[in-house]
Short mmCIF file of C-alpha atoms and ligand atoms in Angstrom, two decimals:
data_model
loop_
_atom_site.label_atom_id
_atom_site.label_comp_id
_atom_site.label_asym_id
_atom_site.label_seq_id
_atom_site.Cartn_x
_atom_site.Cartn_y
_atom_site.Cartn_z
CA GLN A 819 -22.17 13.74 -0.40
CA LYS A 820 -21.98 10.56 1.29
CA ASP A 821 -24.07 8.80 -1.45
CA GLY A 822 -26.10 6.99 0.90
CA TYR A 823 -23.34 5.61 2.92
CA GLU A 824 -23.11 5.86 6.42
CA TRP A 825 -19.20 7.09 6.33
CA TYR A 826 -17.04 8.84 4.00
CA MET A 827 -14.74 6.11 4.22
CA LEU A 828 -17.00 3.60 3.41
CA LYS A 829 -17.97 5.68 0.22
CA GLU A 830 -14.11 6.17 -0.43
CA ILE A 831 -13.49 2.24 0.08
CA VAL A 832 -16.15 1.69 -2.75
CA GLU A 833 -14.73 4.22 -5.08
CA GLN A 834 -11.41 2.32 -5.08
CA PRO A 835 -11.97 0.10 -8.62
CA LYS A 836 -12.54 3.72 -10.11
CA ALA A 837 -9.76 5.22 -8.45
CA VAL A 838 -7.28 2.39 -9.89
CA ALA A 839 -8.96 2.58 -13.40
CA ASP A 840 -8.85 6.39 -13.27
CA THR A 841 -4.84 6.35 -12.39
CA LEU A 842 -4.29 4.08 -15.22
CA LEU A 843 -6.44 6.02 -17.71
CA GLY A 844 -4.44 7.62 -20.55
CA ARG A 845 -1.10 6.50 -19.43
CA HIS A 846 -0.80 3.26 -21.75
CA THR A 847 -1.44 2.75 -25.31
CA GLN A 848 -3.44 -0.03 -26.78
CA ASP A 849 -0.49 -2.24 -27.62
CA GLY A 850 0.76 -2.47 -23.97
CA ARG A 851 3.27 0.79 -23.77
CA LEU A 852 3.32 3.26 -21.12
CA GLN A 853 2.83 6.70 -21.83
CA LEU A 854 3.39 9.47 -19.57
CA ASP A 855 2.80 12.95 -21.20
CA GLU A 856 2.94 14.75 -18.14
CA MET A 857 6.43 13.40 -17.17
CA ARG A 858 8.50 16.31 -17.20
CA LEU A 859 11.91 14.53 -16.85
CA SER A 860 13.57 13.40 -20.24
CA ASP A 861 14.07 9.92 -21.20
CA ASP A 862 17.99 10.76 -20.79
CA GLU A 863 17.47 11.97 -17.51
CA LEU A 864 15.44 8.96 -16.48
CA ARG A 865 18.12 6.34 -18.00
CA ASN A 866 20.73 8.31 -15.73
CA VAL A 867 19.06 7.22 -12.57
CA ASP A 868 20.91 4.89 -10.58
CA LYS A 869 19.13 4.85 -7.09
CA ILE A 870 15.53 5.67 -6.40
CA VAL A 871 14.82 7.09 -2.64
CA ALA A 872 10.99 6.72 -1.90
CA ILE A 873 10.09 9.04 0.63
CA ALA A 874 6.60 9.27 2.49
CA CYS A 875 4.89 9.13 5.67
CA GLY A 876 1.85 6.87 7.23
CA THR A 877 -0.27 5.06 4.50
CA SER A 878 1.80 6.69 1.75
CA TYR A 879 4.93 5.13 3.25
CA TYR A 880 3.44 1.64 3.08
CA ALA A 881 2.97 2.49 -0.53
CA ALA A 882 6.41 3.24 -1.02
CA MET A 883 7.23 -0.12 0.53
CA VAL A 884 4.98 -2.11 -1.79
CA ALA A 885 6.49 -0.23 -4.89
CA LYS A 886 10.06 -1.07 -3.77
CA TYR A 887 9.69 -4.74 -4.89
CA ALA A 888 8.16 -3.94 -7.91
CA ILE A 889 10.29 -1.22 -9.22
CA GLU A 890 13.45 -3.02 -8.21
CA HIS A 891 12.20 -6.46 -9.90
CA TRP A 892 11.23 -4.62 -13.43
CA THR A 893 14.03 -1.94 -13.47
CA ARG A 894 17.07 -3.26 -11.31
CA ILE A 895 17.47 0.01 -9.92
CA PRO A 896 17.83 -0.19 -6.25
CA VAL A 897 14.77 1.62 -4.26
CA GLU A 898 15.54 2.62 -0.72
CA VAL A 899 12.30 3.55 1.19
CA GLU A 900 12.31 6.27 3.75
CA LEU A 901 10.12 7.72 6.55
CA ALA A 902 10.09 11.70 5.55
CA SER A 903 10.46 12.60 9.13
CA GLU A 904 13.50 10.46 9.18
CA PHE A 905 15.47 11.35 6.22
CA ARG A 906 17.00 14.41 6.38
CA TYR A 907 18.08 13.80 9.76
CA ARG A 908 20.36 11.46 8.94
CA ASP A 909 22.76 12.75 6.59
CA PRO A 910 21.51 10.70 3.32
CA ILE A 911 23.41 9.90 0.37
CA LEU A 912 22.25 11.70 -2.84
CA ASP A 913 23.25 13.21 -5.79
CA GLN A 914 22.21 14.21 -9.50
CA SER A 915 21.76 10.69 -10.70
CA THR A 916 19.43 9.97 -7.60
CA LEU A 917 15.49 10.01 -8.35
CA VAL A 918 13.51 11.01 -5.26
CA VAL A 919 10.06 9.65 -5.43
CA THR A 920 7.76 11.43 -2.87
CA ILE A 921 4.52 9.68 -2.29
CA SER A 922 1.46 12.18 -0.79
CA GLN A 923 -2.34 12.39 -0.67
CA SER A 924 -2.65 15.55 0.38
CA GLY A 925 0.45 17.02 -0.96
CA GLU A 926 0.97 19.34 2.13
CA THR A 927 2.41 16.89 4.59
CA MET A 928 5.26 19.13 6.09
CA ASP A 929 7.59 16.36 6.81
CA THR A 930 7.68 15.17 3.12
CA LEU A 931 7.96 18.57 1.81
CA MET A 932 10.77 19.43 4.23
CA ALA A 933 12.62 16.11 2.87
CA ILE A 934 11.79 17.48 -1.00
CA ARG A 935 13.53 20.76 -0.18
CA TYR A 936 16.40 18.73 1.61
CA ALA A 937 17.00 16.38 -1.67
CA ARG A 938 16.72 19.40 -4.17
CA GLN A 939 19.17 20.98 -2.27
CA GLN A 940 21.47 18.11 -2.57
CA LYS A 941 20.97 18.18 -6.60
CA ALA A 942 18.49 15.23 -6.53
CA ARG A 943 15.65 15.17 -8.96
CA VAL A 944 12.09 14.93 -7.15
CA LEU A 945 9.15 13.24 -8.70
CA SER A 946 5.74 13.49 -6.83
CA ILE A 947 3.13 11.31 -6.49
CA CYS A 948 0.25 13.21 -5.28
CA ASN A 949 -3.61 13.23 -5.10
CA THR A 950 -4.27 17.08 -4.75
CA ASN A 951 -3.89 19.22 -7.59
CA GLY A 952 -2.11 22.75 -7.15
CA SER A 953 -1.11 21.39 -3.65
CA THR A 954 2.45 22.60 -2.54
CA ILE A 955 4.42 19.06 -2.89
CA PRO A 956 3.91 18.82 -6.51
CA ARG A 957 4.51 22.74 -7.07
CA GLU A 958 7.81 22.10 -5.59
CA SER A 959 8.95 18.70 -7.42
CA ASP A 960 10.78 18.50 -10.63
CA ALA A 961 8.11 16.13 -11.89
CA VAL A 962 4.62 14.86 -10.88
CA ILE A 963 2.57 11.90 -11.47
CA TYR A 964 -1.08 12.62 -10.19
CA THR A 965 -3.17 9.67 -8.54
CA HIS A 966 -6.56 10.16 -9.73
CA ALA A 967 -8.43 8.88 -6.62
CA GLY A 968 -10.51 11.89 -6.40
CA PRO A 969 -11.02 13.86 -2.97
CA GLU A 970 -10.49 12.08 -0.08
CA VAL A 971 -12.51 13.11 3.03
CA ALA A 972 -12.37 10.41 5.60
CA VAL A 973 -9.21 11.02 7.48
CA ALA A 974 -8.14 7.51 7.20
CA SER A 975 -6.76 6.98 3.77
CA THR A 976 -8.17 4.28 1.57
CA LYS A 977 -8.78 4.99 -1.73
CA ALA A 978 -5.48 6.96 -2.21
CA PHE A 979 -3.32 4.05 -1.04
CA LEU A 980 -4.67 2.06 -3.66
CA ALA A 981 -4.06 4.95 -6.59
CA GLN A 982 -0.58 5.36 -5.05
CA ILE A 983 0.47 1.68 -5.73
CA VAL A 984 -0.81 2.06 -9.50
CA ALA A 985 0.84 5.30 -9.85
CA CYS A 986 4.18 3.66 -8.55
CA TYR A 987 3.57 0.84 -10.67
CA VAL A 988 3.06 2.98 -13.94
CA LEU A 989 6.26 4.78 -12.66
CA GLY A 990 8.17 1.41 -12.34
CA LEU A 991 7.14 -0.01 -15.62
CA TYR A 992 7.71 3.40 -17.38
CA LEU A 993 11.43 3.35 -16.08
CA ALA A 994 11.69 -0.09 -17.25
CA GLN A 995 10.44 0.88 -20.78
CA VAL A 996 12.56 3.74 -20.83
CA LYS A 997 15.75 1.58 -19.62
CA GLY A 998 14.99 -1.29 -21.89
CA ALA A 999 15.42 -3.33 -18.74
CA LYS A 1000 15.57 -7.31 -18.59
CA TYR A 1001 12.10 -7.33 -17.44
CA GLY A 1002 11.04 -4.89 -20.45
CA ASP A 1003 8.76 -7.76 -21.92
CA GLU A 1004 6.94 -8.48 -18.75
CA ILE A 1005 5.46 -4.89 -19.28
CA ALA A 1006 2.57 -5.69 -21.76
CA ARG A 1007 1.61 -8.63 -19.66
CA ILE A 1008 1.48 -6.85 -16.33
CA LEU A 1009 -0.20 -3.82 -17.73
CA ASP A 1010 -3.13 -6.12 -18.84
CA ASP A 1011 -3.09 -7.49 -15.13
CA LEU A 1012 -3.32 -4.04 -13.60
CA ILE A 1013 -6.19 -3.07 -16.15
CA ALA A 1014 -8.02 -6.08 -14.62
CA THR A 1015 -7.66 -5.14 -11.02
CA PRO A 1016 -10.59 -2.90 -10.75
CA ALA A 1017 -12.89 -6.17 -11.52
CA ALA A 1018 -10.94 -8.13 -8.81
CA ILE A 1019 -11.31 -5.22 -6.16
CA GLN A 1020 -14.82 -5.01 -7.16
CA ARG A 1021 -15.11 -8.59 -5.97
CA MET A 1022 -13.74 -7.70 -2.50
CA LEU A 1023 -16.39 -5.00 -1.81
CA ASP A 1024 -19.22 -7.29 -3.34
CA GLU A 1025 -18.09 -9.76 -0.67
CA ALA A 1026 -17.87 -7.28 2.31
CA ASP A 1027 -20.21 -9.12 4.30
CA VAL A 1028 -17.87 -11.93 5.17
CA VAL A 1029 -15.69 -9.20 6.68
CA ARG A 1030 -18.59 -7.78 8.57
CA LYS A 1031 -19.34 -11.05 10.01
CA ILE A 1032 -15.74 -11.43 11.28
CA ALA A 1033 -15.62 -8.01 12.60
CA ALA A 1034 -18.83 -8.97 14.80
CA ASP A 1035 -17.46 -12.28 15.64
CA LEU A 1036 -14.27 -10.52 16.84
CA ASN A 1037 -16.13 -8.08 18.84
CA GLY A 1038 -14.38 -7.82 22.26
CA ALA A 1039 -10.82 -8.31 21.19
CA ARG A 1040 -8.79 -5.53 22.38
CA SER A 1041 -5.15 -6.51 20.59
CA PHE A 1042 -4.92 -7.66 17.05
CA ILE A 1043 -1.95 -8.88 14.98
CA PHE A 1044 -0.98 -8.92 11.23
CA LEU A 1045 1.31 -10.97 9.33
CA GLY A 1046 2.59 -10.90 5.58
CA ARG A 1047 5.58 -11.10 3.76
CA HIS A 1048 6.82 -9.80 0.37
CA VAL A 1049 4.45 -7.36 -0.61
CA GLY A 1050 1.93 -8.65 1.84
CA TYR A 1051 4.10 -7.00 4.57
CA PRO A 1052 3.37 -3.48 4.10
CA VAL A 1053 -0.12 -4.65 3.44
CA ALA A 1054 -0.29 -6.13 7.10
CA LEU A 1055 1.52 -3.05 8.10
CA GLU A 1056 -1.66 -0.90 6.63
CA GLY A 1057 -4.30 -3.27 8.14
CA ALA A 1058 -2.63 -2.41 11.66
CA LEU A 1059 -2.55 1.15 11.13
CA LYS A 1060 -6.28 1.79 9.72
CA LEU A 1061 -7.44 -0.39 12.89
CA LYS A 1062 -5.10 1.75 15.39
CA GLU A 1063 -6.47 4.73 13.74
CA LEU A 1064 -9.91 4.00 14.00
CA ALA A 1065 -10.72 1.68 16.70
CA TYR A 1066 -8.01 3.20 19.07
CA LEU A 1067 -6.89 -0.53 19.92
CA HIS A 1068 -3.38 -1.93 19.87
CA ALA A 1069 -2.76 -3.67 16.29
CA GLU A 1070 0.69 -4.48 15.00
CA GLY A 1071 1.81 -5.51 11.85
CA PHE A 1072 5.03 -7.95 11.39
CA ALA A 1073 6.69 -9.24 8.40
CA ALA A 1074 5.78 -13.02 9.27
CA GLY A 1075 9.46 -14.14 8.56
CA GLU A 1076 10.47 -12.52 11.66
CA LEU A 1077 7.85 -14.34 13.86
CA LYS A 1078 10.36 -16.27 15.64
CA HIS A 1079 12.80 -13.50 15.94
CA GLY A 1080 10.40 -12.18 18.94
CA PRO A 1081 6.74 -11.31 18.01
CA ILE A 1082 5.61 -14.80 18.52
CA ALA A 1083 6.20 -14.22 22.29
CA VAL A 1084 3.24 -12.19 22.21
CA ILE A 1085 0.62 -14.66 20.67
CA GLU A 1086 -1.82 -15.79 23.31
CA GLU A 1087 -5.04 -17.44 23.72
CA GLY A 1088 -7.61 -15.58 21.46
CA VAL A 1089 -5.68 -13.10 20.05
CA PRO A 1090 -6.76 -12.35 16.75
CA VAL A 1091 -4.26 -12.79 13.91
CA PHE A 1092 -4.74 -11.62 10.48
CA VAL A 1093 -2.47 -13.50 7.87
CA VAL A 1094 -2.02 -12.15 4.25
CA VAL A 1095 -0.97 -15.33 2.30
CA PRO A 1096 0.98 -14.66 -0.89
CA PRO A 1097 -0.48 -16.75 -3.94
CA PRO A 1098 0.67 -20.30 -3.99
CA GLY A 1099 2.35 -22.08 -6.98
CA ARG A 1100 5.56 -20.35 -8.08
CA ASN A 1101 5.90 -18.58 -4.82
CA GLU A 1102 8.54 -19.51 -2.61
CA VAL A 1103 7.26 -17.90 0.59
CA HIS A 1104 3.87 -19.38 0.44
CA GLU A 1105 4.70 -22.59 2.22
CA LYS A 1106 6.46 -20.35 5.13
CA VAL A 1107 3.45 -17.95 5.68
CA VAL A 1108 1.35 -21.37 5.83
CA SER A 1109 3.68 -22.63 8.70
CA ASN A 1110 3.43 -19.28 10.49
CA ILE A 1111 -0.12 -19.80 10.59
CA GLN A 1112 0.06 -23.22 12.18
CA GLU A 1113 2.60 -21.76 14.57
CA VAL A 1114 0.57 -18.99 15.67
CA ARG A 1115 -2.52 -21.09 16.14
CA ALA A 1116 -0.70 -23.84 18.12
CA ARG A 1117 -0.35 -20.89 20.53
CA GLY A 1118 -4.22 -20.13 20.54
CA ALA A 1119 -4.31 -17.50 18.14
CA ARG A 1120 -7.53 -16.88 16.35
CA THR A 1121 -6.49 -16.80 12.65
CA ILE A 1122 -8.13 -14.75 10.04
CA VAL A 1123 -6.73 -16.01 6.98
CA LEU A 1124 -6.47 -14.01 3.58
CA ALA A 1125 -5.60 -16.37 0.73
CA GLU A 1126 -5.96 -17.00 -2.78
CA ASP A 1127 -9.12 -18.91 -4.04
CA GLY A 1128 -8.60 -22.42 -4.35
CA ASP A 1129 -5.48 -22.40 -1.80
CA GLU A 1130 -6.78 -25.42 0.17
CA SER A 1131 -3.28 -25.69 2.24
CA VAL A 1132 -4.45 -22.86 4.76
CA VAL A 1133 -8.25 -24.38 5.34
CA PRO A 1134 -6.96 -26.51 8.21
CA TYR A 1135 -5.62 -23.79 10.15
CA ALA A 1136 -8.16 -20.95 9.61
CA ASP A 1137 -10.41 -19.67 11.93
CA HIS A 1138 -12.12 -17.03 9.46
CA LEU A 1139 -11.19 -17.17 5.82
CA ILE A 1140 -11.34 -14.07 3.36
CA TRP A 1141 -10.70 -15.30 -0.20
CA LEU A 1142 -8.85 -13.32 -2.72
CA PRO A 1143 -9.01 -13.70 -6.68
CA LYS A 1144 -6.19 -14.77 -8.49
CA VAL A 1145 -3.80 -11.84 -9.36
CA PRO A 1146 -0.02 -11.83 -9.77
CA THR A 1147 2.01 -11.46 -6.38
CA LEU A 1148 2.73 -7.95 -7.02
CA LEU A 1149 -0.75 -6.81 -7.75
CA GLN A 1150 -1.92 -8.77 -4.33
CA PRO A 1151 -1.84 -5.59 -2.26
CA LEU A 1152 -4.74 -3.93 -4.40
CA VAL A 1153 -7.12 -6.66 -3.38
CA ALA A 1154 -5.70 -8.03 0.06
CA THR A 1155 -5.81 -4.10 1.60
CA VAL A 1156 -9.35 -3.82 0.93
CA PRO A 1157 -11.01 -6.24 3.66
CA LEU A 1158 -8.62 -4.79 6.03
CA GLN A 1159 -9.71 -1.23 5.35
CA ILE A 1160 -13.56 -2.69 5.81
CA PHE A 1161 -12.91 -4.61 8.99
CA ALA A 1162 -11.12 -1.55 10.41
CA CYS A 1163 -13.83 0.57 9.49
CA GLU A 1164 -16.70 -1.80 10.86
CA PHE A 1165 -15.13 -2.62 14.02
CA ALA A 1166 -14.58 1.04 14.81
CA ALA A 1167 -18.33 1.64 13.87
CA GLN A 1168 -19.18 -1.19 16.18
CA LEU A 1169 -17.36 0.40 19.24
CA GLY A 1170 -19.57 3.56 18.43
CA HIS A 1171 -16.34 5.48 17.16
CA ASP A 1172 -16.49 8.48 14.55
CA VAL A 1173 -14.94 6.26 11.53
CA ASP A 1174 -14.33 9.63 9.50
CA GLN A 1175 -12.84 11.91 12.30
CA PRO A 1176 -11.00 9.60 14.53
CA ARG A 1177 -9.53 11.29 17.80
CA ASN A 1178 -6.15 13.19 17.62
CA LEU A 1179 -5.88 12.63 13.93
CA ALA A 1180 -5.93 15.53 11.15
CA LYS A 1181 -6.22 14.89 7.28
CA SER A 1182 -3.08 16.70 6.60
CA VAL A 1183 -0.33 17.12 8.88
CA THR A 1184 1.18 20.26 8.30
CA VAL A 1185 3.60 20.45 11.11
CA GLU A 1186 6.74 18.50 11.61
C1 F6R B 1015 -3.39 7.02 7.50
C2 F6R B 1015 -3.16 8.31 6.88
C3 F6R B 1015 -1.81 8.74 7.12
C4 F6R B 1015 -1.41 9.61 6.07
C5 F6R B 1015 0.10 10.32 6.26
C6 F6R B 1015 0.73 11.05 5.07
O1 F6R B 1015 -4.75 6.64 7.18
O2 F6R B 1015 -4.00 9.06 6.23
O3 F6R B 1015 -1.06 8.14 7.81
O4 F6R B 1015 -1.04 8.50 5.13
O5 F6R B 1015 -0.16 11.44 7.21
O6 F6R B 1015 -0.31 11.79 4.40
P1 F6R B 1015 -0.32 12.20 2.93
O7 F6R B 1015 -0.50 11.20 2.10
O8 F6R B 1015 -1.23 13.24 2.73
O9 F6R B 1015 1.10 12.91 2.83
#
């Protein structure tokens, strides 16, 4: 069943172009409009939404963080992102015009399920984004958008994460369409870009040897830092989580802009620092992230830089470079996450760990 791959995780990483394409399939028309036949909430109900609260755990929570940037931009509806385990213990403000969006691969995560029950008691509408047909979370929700990533066997989530981001984007674009929001005319363009991402993800897979070589070169490192900004920030968090889970090593993700507010103190000679660089050009945070690379390198860090093709500004400060295809900023997580998944998988395998069944972890966390 591993189709010749050593690990399910590798097989699932390789399935990502298909997971993304399948999650888009049948959800748009030829002329660039979103259609969600499965959406059980009416357009009137959706027009009434004045706040979105996105709730999830772990990797799914990072998908929610990515979604916030896109959904707020396209719809102008405020999006709060919540850890399911924190949400119902802090007296959250919800009512009939709140749309709670929960994200779960398994559909059985107890923390998320409890958050749904709480939200519904408070009269909020609940839409779940889920990868598992017939699981508990979609059954207890008012509406569901399934991610069509296919079964995920490896404990560490990979293809479900990319599919979750895509499903959130489909939702965001659909809401923008229903509301006729300011960025409505961007919908057709961004949809075309989304449809093109499986090919960009495939390129990241084809270039996996670059990442394998970096994993071999960093052999011996025992602590890792990941930096990103804007949608690159949750990507950094996800890169760190994958490495923690699989390699059992210290790995931390930070918002690059926070570096000078504390984390830079931990940078010392030889520590590997992965930096997700936003696309250059119109992106106002690009230069700031490039300065961050210089700052950590001046303190002895070994820098592994993920930057867009042709972004020569990073070359002088990169000990290792991973080139990313040109995609709009909001879609960059769909390509930039892939080498970080491959790195975690390779690094853990190098240490002799069971990549598919990391110690202490379960695929579905059905206790609070
Ligand atoms: C990370 C991972 C976990 C899950 C989290 C939520 O690789 O697998 O962090 O993402 O336990 O699980 P779901 O999405 O099933 O609710």
